[in-house]
Amino acid sequence: MEIGIDIGGTFTDGVVISGQEVLKSIKVPTGADLSLSIERALKQIMKGVKPEQIQQITLSTTLMTNLVVQNNLAKGGLLLIPGPGANPYQGKFPCVYKVLRGGVDYRGRIIEHLEMTEVEEACTYFLGKQVSQVAVACKFSQRNPVLEEQIIQYIQEKHPEIRVLASHKVSGLLNWVRRANGAYFTLTTREACAVFQENIKVTLKKLGLQCSVFILKADGGTLPLEVSLHYPLETIFSGPVASTLGALACTEEHITAVVIDMGGTTTDIALLLDGKPLLAERGAFINDYPVPVRSLAVTSLALGGDTPLLLENSQLVLGKRQGPALCLGGPLLTVTDLLVYLGYSDIASPQLIAAQVEKMACALQLTPQQFSDQVLALLWAKVEGELEKMFKSWEEEPAYRIWQVLSTQENRPQTMICLGGPATGLGEFWRKKKGWKVIIPAYASVANAIGAALAIPTLKLELFADTERNTYTTSEGGRQGVLSASLKNTEEAKEFALKLFRQIARERNLTEDTAWETLYEEGFHLVRGWQTTGKIFQIGLQTVPGIRAFLKEEAPYV
Amino acid sequence: MSKTGLVFFPAFDWAISPTHPEREERLLYTRDQIFEEGILDQGRIIEYKPRLAAEKDIQRVHFCVPDLAAQTTTAHFISAGSALKLGDALMAGEINNGFSLVRPPGHHAMRVVHGNRGFCNINNEAILVEYLRKKYGLRKIAIVDTDVHHGDGTQDIFYHDPDVLFISLHQDGRTLYPGTGFVDEAGGPGAYLKNINIPLPPGTSDEGFLKVWREIISPLLQSFHPELILNSAGQDNHFTDPLANMQVSAQGYARLTEELKPHLAVLEGGYAIETALPYVNMGILLALAGQDYSWVIEPQLQKQQIKQSAEVSRYVDKLITYWQKILSQLPPSKEELYGQTSIYTNQRSIYYDTENIREQQQEYLHYCPDCLGLYQVISQSDRTSGRPGYLIEGISIPIYACSACHEKGYQLWEEAKKKRKGHFCYLQDKKEDRYLVHKVI
Ligand SMILES: [Zn+2]
Ligand SMILES: [Zn+2]
């Protein structure tokens, strides 16, 4: 049996799943203290369940999102070693920073050495500003970390009061701005993450749970709780991931569909393509700052069941949430009220708000039917606009190889999975208007917790090996090192990549037989003066994305 | 916020041969530099997915001998298509300018294609020009070719077209492939002074490069009033390029791009894949996006003096004076240039370095007072090892042809089909966008 828990802004949902069946589901209000909310949810769900029956718990938490988006971070700074290229003062960095001399090039060769006096000056500057957490980021540090390491060593010796972290330890992604920001956020959330982890451990002990615990990641995979302490950023934005995976679990393996999750105030839109959630092309952004995290391509609209319907200059407009729906005692007529009026929702009696709907229709010189159509059309126009953007960016994903240009002519989805109360009614409208197939899963209200419970660990490894310089680096895991034996061809390089892949997989509690696939494998001849002097290999491997199981329950189709 | 479109197509799975300069590795470090900078996250630069050009897009420009399949690979279709993709984005107003950072290159590919010349089979810029004219009705387009090699292919394709101003600045043909691009190659009788060559002496640096731009090219562009400016952005004027002898730096290229303000730039040559390309490409991209490029300094630059000699400066000044004088005078009319004859003829020999093919050509341009006139070419390639020779005849009807020329084009086509036994005839009807090939039996 597995437990999935998703902590949302308003509710914390939990499920117990056995094989392909949901045995139990719960919903409790989310409190201010995250650890406490988890404890409450776990206690409730464990009622009548023996602790030893539980093999695994997966949590989708808002911890990182809360810390980072609300800027509850320790005070930190950045030391940047840009070398030649774009002006570093125009880069998107979230904190105070100092730019230092020094440089590494794309092959990992040092092109300029550090000036240690500059490092010392920077330390004085940071300490003067009470900044005692400093992340260090050098362009191409993943190809050669030595400049970052020299700075770290210097600061640890001379200024032990400053806590430091090198960007190459956080990620090997080819994007130094993302690595720098990743190191900064990792460093400044580390303490809060450690406290959270301790709290969880205490809770588990209290409840007699000895199973392994995983945290849901932004890319739809999971990380062991202990490992997540090193890569806390990867657990950000897991909420939409949980519901998208939940939607997948309630349908079928190769589904291609749009997933719409509509809550009271926001609507999340995601895409499932052949059973795999679409990932954001370049990665996640935190408050507009790019970070080295693969995340789902999710669009959030400030639109939901509580969105009020307003009249402005005798025009119908959608306003900002003022409270719950009128039929639930709120102040204004909302989207939910309209759905109740039309009979798409039965949370309240239509009599409660009929007069208000008719009054507003009358003010617009429309029949209630015309008025309702207009509201739904207005709503869907917004959703459709976002969908169009998502489709376009999916279709425009760059391709750097001939086979990629040739192989990605895909068709847009014609199926929609609706989650969340208001989405149900709106789905019906969409089906009528567009002729799409609309699916409303039986467990729509706890799809997020189901998604968390059924998520599997993911790992993507990109190896870059340079046999002329005898070095290699990996993206995820941020590893670099010396090639002990020269790689002669692409097959040997792939073998080597697979070895590293399995090592990192073990650290992340993946089993030996985890299914993996090749993303690309290529070798480049290094030719200098018409002589081949070495080779560069690029190998991309990843675990086959997906979920552990699909629920047996036939999803009711509209 | 103004937007810059980017199609990046390094073709990591295509090479002429494993050790050829035009191999998979060529844009690897450029990829590294651009990605590592993180500039694609800022929203100013929009990356587009490459696409394939249609066969028609290529036939609108070339007579591929004996057919398209013989002269192209999928990589060529993508390289050409990438420029078209940006052309569409530009015309749709999605972007203000764009950079097609693609391989293989194209500016040595002429109208008739018997094989690969100077690493090129089909001409990406020419295909873009004809596409934009056909699809969007554009008329006047300027192409500035900043590759170190003379853009002989582009010159050939637009030599008789007064609506396309082609300007090539390059290392003097007496010292470098392809050995052409002298000042007297100034356009056909109907397009005189619409083909401007600026052959620079070896050793020209940023100073001479920018001076020629400011004192010849910039005023020339202003008086031409193009609807669109394209840049054939070769990068082999770089001081580290292994195939040429110039002294231009990434700063020089970026500055030129900033001032030229091309609507679309298309990568051409440049084979200093480590020392030049990552930096020059970065400089051009930043300049197009209106961002600070002053930090793009090659690591080698401090070590190497790139100041041009006094002798080079004197030569450049003389070249500037020459062009300023010519361009300030009223050019002779089309009628004066045709003189007594109504058909301008030209005989020449073309060499294909990559494949060691020699081609003999006879060109005919039919005078017409109302339009560009018909273009006719008879071309023969010699037999080389493993490849038969071909004799072909091509007839080209210009896009804005008058109806008399349009009709006459089809007459010539019927005649050609009768006379060339055993060989190939091509009709390029740009007016109706119709392209015919016929093997005469
Ligand atoms: Zn060139
Ligand atoms: Zn005519």
Short mmCIF file of C-alpha atoms in Angstrom, two decimals, chain A residues 22-334:
data_model
loop_
_atom_site.label_atom_id
_atom_site.label_comp_id
_atom_site.label_asym_id
_atom_site.label_seq_id
_atom_site.Cartn_x
_atom_site.Cartn_y
_atom_site.Cartn_z
CA VAL A 22 -7.96 3.71 -4.08
CA LEU A 23 -8.72 2.25 -0.65
CA LYS A 24 -9.27 5.49 1.17
CA SER A 25 -9.18 9.22 0.68
CA ILE A 26 -9.28 12.16 3.06
CA LYS A 27 -9.35 15.95 2.90
CA VAL A 28 -8.32 18.24 5.77
CA PRO A 29 -7.86 22.02 5.85
CA THR A 30 -4.25 23.15 5.46
CA GLY A 31 -2.94 25.08 8.45
CA ALA A 32 -0.21 27.65 8.75
CA ASP A 33 2.31 25.03 9.91
CA LEU A 34 3.15 22.68 7.08
CA SER A 35 4.60 19.89 9.20
CA LEU A 36 1.52 20.00 11.39
CA SER A 37 -0.80 19.77 8.39
CA ILE A 38 1.05 16.71 7.19
CA GLU A 39 0.85 15.16 10.63
CA ARG A 40 -2.89 15.80 10.78
CA ALA A 41 -3.46 14.32 7.33
CA LEU A 42 -1.32 11.27 8.08
CA LYS A 43 -3.06 10.65 11.39
CA GLN A 44 -6.45 10.77 9.76
CA ILE A 45 -5.52 8.53 6.88
CA MET A 46 -3.77 5.99 9.12
CA LYS A 47 -6.97 5.39 11.10
CA GLY A 48 -7.68 1.71 10.69
CA VAL A 49 -4.54 1.09 8.66
CA LYS A 50 -1.62 -0.86 10.08
CA PRO A 51 1.68 1.06 9.76
CA GLU A 52 3.55 -2.02 8.53
CA GLN A 53 1.16 -2.30 5.57
CA ILE A 54 2.42 0.98 4.15
CA GLN A 55 5.38 0.55 1.81
CA GLN A 56 5.86 4.10 0.77
CA ILE A 57 4.69 7.65 1.36
CA THR A 58 5.01 10.38 -1.25
CA LEU A 59 4.54 14.00 -0.27
CA SER A 60 3.80 16.89 -2.55
CA THR A 61 4.58 19.90 -0.41
CA THR A 62 4.43 23.63 -0.82
CA LEU A 63 7.46 24.08 1.46
CA MET A 64 9.84 25.36 -1.20
CA THR A 65 7.16 27.34 -2.95
CA ASN A 66 6.26 29.07 0.30
CA LEU A 67 9.87 29.79 1.21
CA VAL A 68 10.94 31.02 -2.13
CA VAL A 69 7.91 32.75 -3.56
CA GLN A 70 7.20 34.55 -0.29
CA ASN A 71 10.88 35.33 -0.02
CA ASN A 72 11.31 33.66 3.38
CA LEU A 73 14.98 33.09 2.67
CA ALA A 74 18.18 33.49 4.60
CA LYS A 75 20.08 36.56 3.46
CA GLY A 76 22.36 35.51 0.63
CA GLY A 77 24.62 36.83 -2.08
CA LEU A 78 26.35 35.68 -5.24
CA LEU A 79 29.95 35.74 -6.40
CA LEU A 80 30.03 35.68 -10.18
CA ILE A 81 32.91 34.83 -12.50
CA PRO A 82 31.49 35.50 -15.96
CA GLY A 83 34.50 35.57 -18.28
CA PRO A 84 33.77 36.80 -21.82
CA GLY A 85 30.19 37.00 -23.08
CA ALA A 86 27.02 38.84 -22.15
CA ASN A 87 27.19 41.68 -19.67
CA PRO A 88 26.72 40.00 -16.24
CA TYR A 89 25.15 43.16 -14.84
CA GLN A 90 22.21 42.52 -17.18
CA GLY A 91 21.73 38.95 -15.92
CA LYS A 92 18.67 37.93 -13.89
CA PHE A 93 20.02 37.38 -10.38
CA PRO A 94 17.75 37.48 -7.31
CA CYS A 95 20.20 38.95 -4.76
CA VAL A 96 23.22 41.17 -4.22
CA TYR A 97 26.24 40.04 -6.19
CA LYS A 98 29.84 40.86 -6.99
CA VAL A 99 31.46 40.24 -10.36
CA LEU A 100 35.01 38.90 -10.26
CA ARG A 101 37.81 38.59 -12.76
CA GLY A 102 38.64 35.12 -14.05
CA GLY A 103 37.26 32.87 -16.74
CA VAL A 104 36.77 29.34 -18.01
CA ASP A 105 35.85 28.58 -21.62
CA TYR A 106 33.41 26.08 -23.15
CA ARG A 107 36.02 23.33 -23.21
CA GLY A 108 36.80 23.94 -19.55
CA ARG A 109 40.12 25.68 -20.15
CA ILE A 110 41.06 28.45 -17.78
CA ILE A 111 41.35 31.64 -19.81
CA GLU A 112 41.88 34.04 -16.91
CA HIS A 113 42.92 33.39 -13.32
CA LEU A 114 41.26 34.78 -10.20
CA GLU A 115 42.45 37.83 -8.28
CA MET A 116 42.17 36.74 -4.65
CA THR A 117 42.19 40.35 -3.47
CA GLU A 118 38.88 40.76 -5.28
CA VAL A 119 37.46 37.78 -3.40
CA GLU A 120 38.58 39.32 -0.14
CA GLU A 121 36.98 42.66 -1.04
CA ALA A 122 33.76 40.89 -1.93
CA CYS A 123 33.72 39.09 1.45
CA THR A 124 34.14 42.40 3.24
CA TYR A 125 31.30 43.82 1.17
CA PHE A 126 28.96 40.93 1.96
CA LEU A 127 29.76 40.91 5.66
CA GLY A 128 29.13 44.64 5.76
CA LYS A 129 25.66 43.93 4.40
CA GLN A 130 25.06 41.11 6.93
CA VAL A 131 25.11 38.59 4.09
CA SER A 132 26.59 35.37 5.40
CA GLN A 133 25.44 32.87 2.74
CA VAL A 134 27.29 33.16 -0.52
CA ALA A 135 26.82 31.07 -3.65
CA VAL A 136 29.66 31.01 -6.19
CA ALA A 137 29.00 30.70 -9.91
CA CYS A 138 31.52 30.65 -12.72
CA LYS A 139 30.58 30.34 -16.38
CA PHE A 140 31.40 26.80 -17.59
CA SER A 141 32.14 25.62 -14.04
CA GLN A 142 30.47 22.32 -14.98
CA ARG A 143 33.28 21.82 -17.52
CA ASN A 144 35.94 22.85 -15.01
CA PRO A 145 35.05 23.66 -11.40
CA VAL A 146 38.51 24.77 -10.29
CA LEU A 147 37.85 28.53 -10.06
CA GLU A 148 34.71 27.95 -8.01
CA GLU A 149 36.62 25.54 -5.81
CA GLN A 150 39.45 28.02 -5.24
CA ILE A 151 37.00 30.63 -4.04
CA ILE A 152 35.15 28.20 -1.79
CA GLN A 153 38.42 27.09 -0.26
CA TYR A 154 39.58 30.66 0.28
CA ILE A 155 36.34 31.71 2.00
CA GLN A 156 36.17 28.59 4.17
CA GLU A 157 39.68 29.29 5.42
CA LYS A 158 39.54 33.05 5.80
CA HIS A 159 35.89 33.62 6.61
CA PRO A 160 34.42 30.50 8.20
CA GLU A 161 31.43 32.60 9.29
CA ILE A 162 30.29 32.73 5.65
CA ARG A 163 28.44 29.66 4.37
CA VAL A 164 29.30 28.92 0.77
CA LEU A 165 28.04 26.73 -2.06
CA ALA A 166 29.47 26.24 -5.55
CA SER A 167 27.06 26.23 -8.50
CA HIS A 168 28.60 23.12 -10.06
CA LYS A 169 27.53 21.12 -7.00
CA VAL A 170 23.91 22.02 -7.58
CA SER A 171 23.58 21.43 -11.29
CA GLY A 172 25.59 20.69 -14.40
CA LEU A 173 23.10 22.41 -16.69
CA LEU A 174 24.55 24.43 -19.55
CA ASN A 175 23.18 27.74 -18.27
CA TRP A 176 25.21 29.58 -15.69
CA VAL A 177 22.48 32.04 -14.71
CA ARG A 178 20.24 29.12 -13.79
CA ARG A 179 23.08 27.39 -11.95
CA ALA A 180 23.91 30.57 -10.03
CA ASN A 181 20.30 31.09 -9.01
CA GLY A 182 19.95 27.41 -8.19
CA ALA A 183 22.93 27.58 -5.85
CA TYR A 184 21.59 30.73 -4.23
CA PHE A 185 18.12 29.29 -3.55
CA THR A 186 19.52 25.95 -2.39
CA LEU A 187 21.82 27.65 0.06
CA THR A 188 19.28 30.06 1.46
CA THR A 189 16.54 27.45 2.00
CA ARG A 190 18.77 24.74 3.38
CA GLU A 191 18.07 25.37 7.05
CA ALA A 192 14.30 25.52 6.66
CA CYS A 193 14.41 22.31 4.63
CA ALA A 194 16.44 20.54 7.29
CA VAL A 195 13.93 21.57 9.99
CA PHE A 196 11.06 20.35 7.83
CA GLN A 197 12.76 17.03 7.27
CA GLU A 198 13.32 16.56 11.00
CA ASN A 199 9.67 17.30 11.70
CA ILE A 200 8.54 14.74 9.17
CA LYS A 201 10.80 12.12 10.69
CA VAL A 202 9.36 12.82 14.15
CA THR A 203 5.80 12.52 12.81
CA LEU A 204 6.55 9.22 11.12
CA LYS A 205 8.03 7.86 14.29
CA LYS A 206 4.97 8.93 16.27
CA LEU A 207 2.74 7.06 13.87
CA GLY A 208 5.00 4.02 13.80
CA LEU A 209 5.71 4.41 10.09
CA GLN A 210 9.03 2.95 8.94
CA CYS A 211 8.50 3.04 5.20
CA SER A 212 10.52 5.11 2.75
CA VAL A 213 9.39 8.65 2.11
CA PHE A 214 9.61 10.47 -1.20
CA ILE A 215 9.03 14.05 -2.21
CA LEU A 216 7.32 14.87 -5.48
CA LYS A 217 9.44 16.85 -7.96
CA ALA A 218 8.52 19.58 -10.41
CA ASP A 219 9.17 17.27 -13.36
CA GLY A 220 6.74 14.56 -12.28
CA GLY A 221 9.26 12.30 -10.58
CA THR A 222 10.17 11.72 -6.95
CA LEU A 223 13.21 12.06 -4.72
CA PRO A 224 13.93 10.26 -1.43
CA LEU A 225 13.34 12.63 1.49
CA GLU A 226 17.02 12.55 2.54
CA VAL A 227 18.27 13.27 -0.98
CA SER A 228 15.79 16.13 -1.36
CA LEU A 229 17.82 18.06 1.20
CA HIS A 230 20.60 18.39 -1.40
CA TYR A 231 18.28 19.29 -4.25
CA PRO A 232 15.44 21.12 -2.49
CA LEU A 233 14.69 23.28 -5.52
CA GLU A 234 13.59 20.25 -7.51
CA THR A 235 10.59 19.85 -5.21
CA ILE A 236 9.15 23.26 -6.03
CA PHE A 237 5.84 23.69 -7.90
CA SER A 238 4.79 20.09 -7.29
CA GLY A 239 1.07 20.88 -6.86
CA PRO A 240 0.12 21.01 -10.55
CA VAL A 241 2.37 17.99 -11.14
CA ALA A 242 0.38 15.98 -8.60
CA SER A 243 -2.95 16.71 -10.21
CA THR A 244 -1.67 16.14 -13.74
CA LEU A 245 -0.27 12.73 -12.79
CA GLY A 246 -3.54 12.02 -10.97
CA ALA A 247 -5.49 12.83 -14.12
CA LEU A 248 -3.23 10.46 -16.03
CA ALA A 249 -3.74 7.68 -13.46
CA CYS A 250 -7.51 7.99 -13.81
CA THR A 251 -7.39 7.52 -17.59
CA GLU A 252 -5.13 5.41 -19.79
CA GLU A 253 -1.48 4.90 -20.56
CA HIS A 254 -1.18 6.60 -23.95
CA ILE A 255 -3.59 9.43 -23.48
CA THR A 256 -3.04 12.76 -25.19
CA ALA A 257 -5.11 15.39 -23.45
CA VAL A 258 -5.37 18.81 -21.89
CA VAL A 259 -5.67 18.71 -18.10
CA ILE A 260 -7.65 21.55 -16.57
CA ASP A 261 -7.67 21.89 -12.83
CA MET A 262 -9.99 24.65 -11.71
CA GLY A 263 -10.09 25.73 -8.11
CA GLY A 264 -11.69 28.68 -6.42
CA THR A 265 -9.23 31.29 -7.56
CA THR A 266 -6.93 29.74 -10.13
CA THR A 267 -7.01 27.40 -13.07
CA ASP A 268 -3.98 25.28 -13.96
CA ILE A 269 -3.62 23.98 -17.48
CA ALA A 270 -1.21 21.17 -18.37
CA LEU A 271 -0.71 18.85 -21.33
CA LEU A 272 -0.39 15.08 -21.41
CA LEU A 273 1.20 13.83 -24.60
CA ASP A 274 1.09 10.10 -25.19
CA GLY A 275 0.82 9.59 -21.45
CA LYS A 276 3.67 11.94 -20.56
CA PRO A 277 3.27 15.38 -19.06
CA LEU A 278 4.77 18.13 -21.21
CA LEU A 279 7.78 19.74 -19.56
CA ALA A 280 8.62 23.44 -19.79
CA GLU A 281 11.08 23.94 -22.59
CA ARG A 282 13.87 25.62 -20.67
CA GLY A 283 12.99 24.97 -17.07
CA ALA A 284 11.33 26.67 -14.15
CA PHE A 285 11.31 30.29 -13.09
CA ILE A 286 10.96 31.50 -9.51
CA ASN A 287 9.59 35.03 -9.32
CA ASP A 288 10.87 35.50 -12.88
CA TYR A 289 14.33 34.21 -11.98
CA PRO A 290 15.41 31.21 -14.06
CA VAL A 291 16.47 28.16 -12.02
CA PRO A 292 18.00 24.82 -13.06
CA VAL A 293 14.86 22.79 -12.47
CA ARG A 294 12.96 20.79 -15.01
CA SER A 295 9.29 21.45 -14.47
CA LEU A 296 5.95 20.75 -16.03
CA ALA A 297 4.73 23.25 -18.58
CA VAL A 298 1.82 24.54 -16.50
CA THR A 299 -0.05 27.73 -17.18
CA SER A 300 -1.92 29.27 -14.28
CA LEU A 301 -4.81 31.61 -14.87
CA ALA A 302 -6.22 33.84 -12.14
CA LEU A 303 -9.64 32.43 -12.81
CA GLY A 304 -11.81 30.00 -10.88
CA GLY A 305 -15.16 29.14 -9.39
CA ASP A 306 -15.05 32.16 -7.09
CA THR A 307 -14.30 34.58 -9.92
CA PRO A 308 -17.09 37.18 -9.68
CA LEU A 309 -19.19 38.33 -12.61
CA LEU A 310 -19.29 42.10 -12.74
CA LEU A 311 -20.84 44.82 -14.83
CA GLU A 312 -18.49 47.55 -15.98
CA ASN A 313 -19.84 50.28 -18.25
CA SER A 314 -22.75 47.94 -19.11
CA GLN A 315 -20.23 45.26 -20.15
CA LEU A 316 -19.81 41.85 -18.57
CA VAL A 317 -16.33 41.39 -17.07
CA LEU A 318 -14.64 38.79 -14.89
CA GLY A 319 -13.36 40.29 -11.65
CA LYS A 320 -11.00 39.27 -8.84
CA ARG A 321 -12.13 36.94 -6.07
CA GLN A 322 -14.02 38.72 -3.28
CA GLY A 323 -15.18 35.65 -1.39
CA PRO A 324 -17.03 32.38 -1.95
CA ALA A 325 -19.96 31.98 -4.34
CA LEU A 326 -23.18 33.82 -3.63
CA CYS A 327 -25.01 30.53 -3.14
CA LEU A 328 -22.50 29.64 -0.43
CA GLY A 329 -22.95 32.95 1.36
CA GLY A 330 -20.45 35.04 -0.58
CA PRO A 331 -20.91 38.68 -1.58
CA LEU A 332 -21.08 38.48 -5.38
CA LEU A 333 -22.44 36.40 -8.20
CA THR A 334 -19.66 34.04 -9.35
#
